[in-house]
Amino acid sequence: MKTIIEPFRIKSVEPIRMTTREERERLLRAAGYNLFKLHSDDVLIDLLTDSGTSAMSAAQWGAVMTGDESYAGAPSFYRFEAAVRDLMDFKHIIPAHQGRAAEHLLFSLIANPGHVIPSNTHFDTTRGNIEAAGAEALDLPIAEGKVPSLEHPFKGNMDLEALARLMDERGDAVPCVMMTITNNAGGGQPVSLANIRGAAEIAHQHGKPFFIDGCRFAENAWFIKLREDSQQERSIKDIVRDTFAVADGMTMSAKKDAFANIGGWLALNDDALAEQARTRLIQTEGFPTYGGLAGRDLDAIAQGLTEIVDEDYLRYRVRTNAYIAERLDALGVPVMKPAGGHAVFVDAREWLPHIPPLEYPGHALACALYEEGGIRGCEIGTVMFGRKPDGSEEPARMDLVRLAMPRRVYTQSHADYIVEVFEELAKRKDEIRGLKIVKEPPMMRHFTAEFKRL
Ligand code: F0G
């Protein structure tokens, strides 16, 4: 059959409150044109993030009821640990309340001033935790990964030559090599098994550990199965196990590829480092068998991990984004190609050339999508990255709008509606106006800044 159906039925629904265009214009104005300040029940289709927004399955809700809330040694922890280890066979699995807490644990222990930590592309919170430890977070994506319109099967790959050069020149200053799968900040693009193995080998040749930020590991494995030589006959689980077999540890946000609404973990093979991490965990997150989570959260994650490697799910998941991207492309809307695993990225700078980067074309498009159709996406561009530490401003490398798909939440008619909103916008895109910032904090301004339309 050509039609890839949602491989689930819906048993429990959340109504969407319909709003009018006038209402949305008023609400957005009142929110200072900052989409983070909207009440989410004023949003029709919320594509702000795929993080923590998954629909849990009936089996996950069932598992929630078996959660054991003992302070120490709860069976929920052992079920969680076994489920993680079934996919990622690390010696120490340390739960944390979300991905960034795992990153904080790791980098507060291994990163110091003068250090440099390479990655294909660090996610913002990873970068933040590395920089907070006084170290430098260095992105080494392949050249193809920097051009939105270019097709490449593994655009998330790391530039291994650049990595080898860095290790030769500054290896002593590198405490670990990191790889983010899929590469979120680079458009949700996958990393090949060959590239993961290559990066691990270079790290190990220099006696350095190799860590994976595995937030979207199952989507990455699906792309490997589809696109990498001789992987077509292999199971997702085998590909996942191979992916992590070359790593010395991982950080994870269970809010992505574990179908959970909260949670994460740090996994390590190094006994001494794990002991330090657990000590720090007790200080900041909680006892090592719950790590800032309720027992029921650990059970939801354990069940979610068994569901995320399902091929019918992954086929539908990745196809949803590809479908939207293809239809937008046909409308002449410039999208990142090929479509990523968890989101569709629209190149707003290219689509709205009349808006200069310092008038925030990405943000202007995100606001227009809300007003036109109640869709909430997220600017990834000059609002997010344009402000320098000295308060000056310069255009970001790109001005994109990310439409991130919550897992198992929206259906094909929602996808068609998203495309139709773009179709309407396309008719009068030249009338979309830029914005200026009227109020902003000194850092991470995109969350709280306020704007005026020009
Ligand atoms: N690493 C990657 C690749 C991520 O995408 C995220 C979160 C994190 C780490 C941090 O995990 O949120 O559990 O602390 N990404 C979300 C997003 C917020 O919208 O892309 P967390």
GROMACS .gro file of C-alpha atoms and ligand atoms in nm, residues 48-51 98-101 103 123 125-126 180 182 184 213 215-216 253 255-256 263 342 402, ligand 1:
model
   45
   48LEU     CA    1   0.736   2.458   1.917
   49THR     CA    2   0.916   2.140   2.012
   50ASP     CA    3   0.910   1.761   1.992
   51SER     CA    4   1.048   1.751   2.346
   98GLN     CA    5   1.612   1.572   3.169
   99GLY     CA    6   1.887   1.583   2.908
  100ARG     CA    7   2.051   1.905   3.020
  101ALA     CA    8   2.086   1.772   3.375
  103GLU     CA    9   2.494   1.718   3.036
  123PHE     CA   10   2.274   2.148   2.093
  125THR     CA   11   2.206   2.323   2.629
  126THR     CA   12   2.515   2.110   2.564
  180THR     CA   13   2.472   1.446   1.848
  182THR     CA   14   2.030   1.320   1.500
  184ASN     CA   15   1.915   1.881   1.592
  213ASP     CA   16   2.407   1.282   2.273
  215CYS     CA   17   1.820   1.219   2.213
  216ARG     CA   18   1.686   1.101   1.875
  253SER     CA   19   1.675   1.336   2.699
  255LYS     CA   20   1.159   1.364   2.632
  256LYS     CA   21   1.246   1.276   2.274
  263GLY     CA   22   1.341   1.237   3.209
  342HIS     CA   23   1.182   1.538   1.401
  402ARG     CA   24   1.160   2.497   1.288
  455F0G     N1   25   2.040   1.747   2.315
  455F0G     C1   26   1.961   1.767   2.207
  455F0G     C2   27   2.010   1.722   2.073
  455F0G     C3   28   1.835   1.826   2.223
  455F0G     O1   29   1.758   1.845   2.116
  455F0G     C4   30   1.792   1.866   2.352
  455F0G     C5   31   1.663   1.932   2.371
  455F0G     C6   32   1.877   1.842   2.460
  455F0G     C7   33   2.000   1.782   2.438
  455F0G     C8   34   1.839   1.880   2.601
  455F0G     O2   35   1.742   1.796   2.651
  455F0G     O3   36   1.544   1.943   2.692
  455F0G     O4   37   1.568   1.722   2.806
  455F0G     O5   38   1.713   1.910   2.872
  455F0G     N2   39   1.596   1.981   2.275
  455F0G     C9   40   1.463   2.042   2.282
  455F0G    C10   41   1.428   2.097   2.147
  455F0G    C11   42   1.445   2.139   2.393
  455F0G     O6   43   1.322   2.165   2.139
  455F0G     O7   44   1.498   2.076   2.050
  455F0G     P1   45   1.635   1.846   2.762
   0.00000   0.00000   0.00000
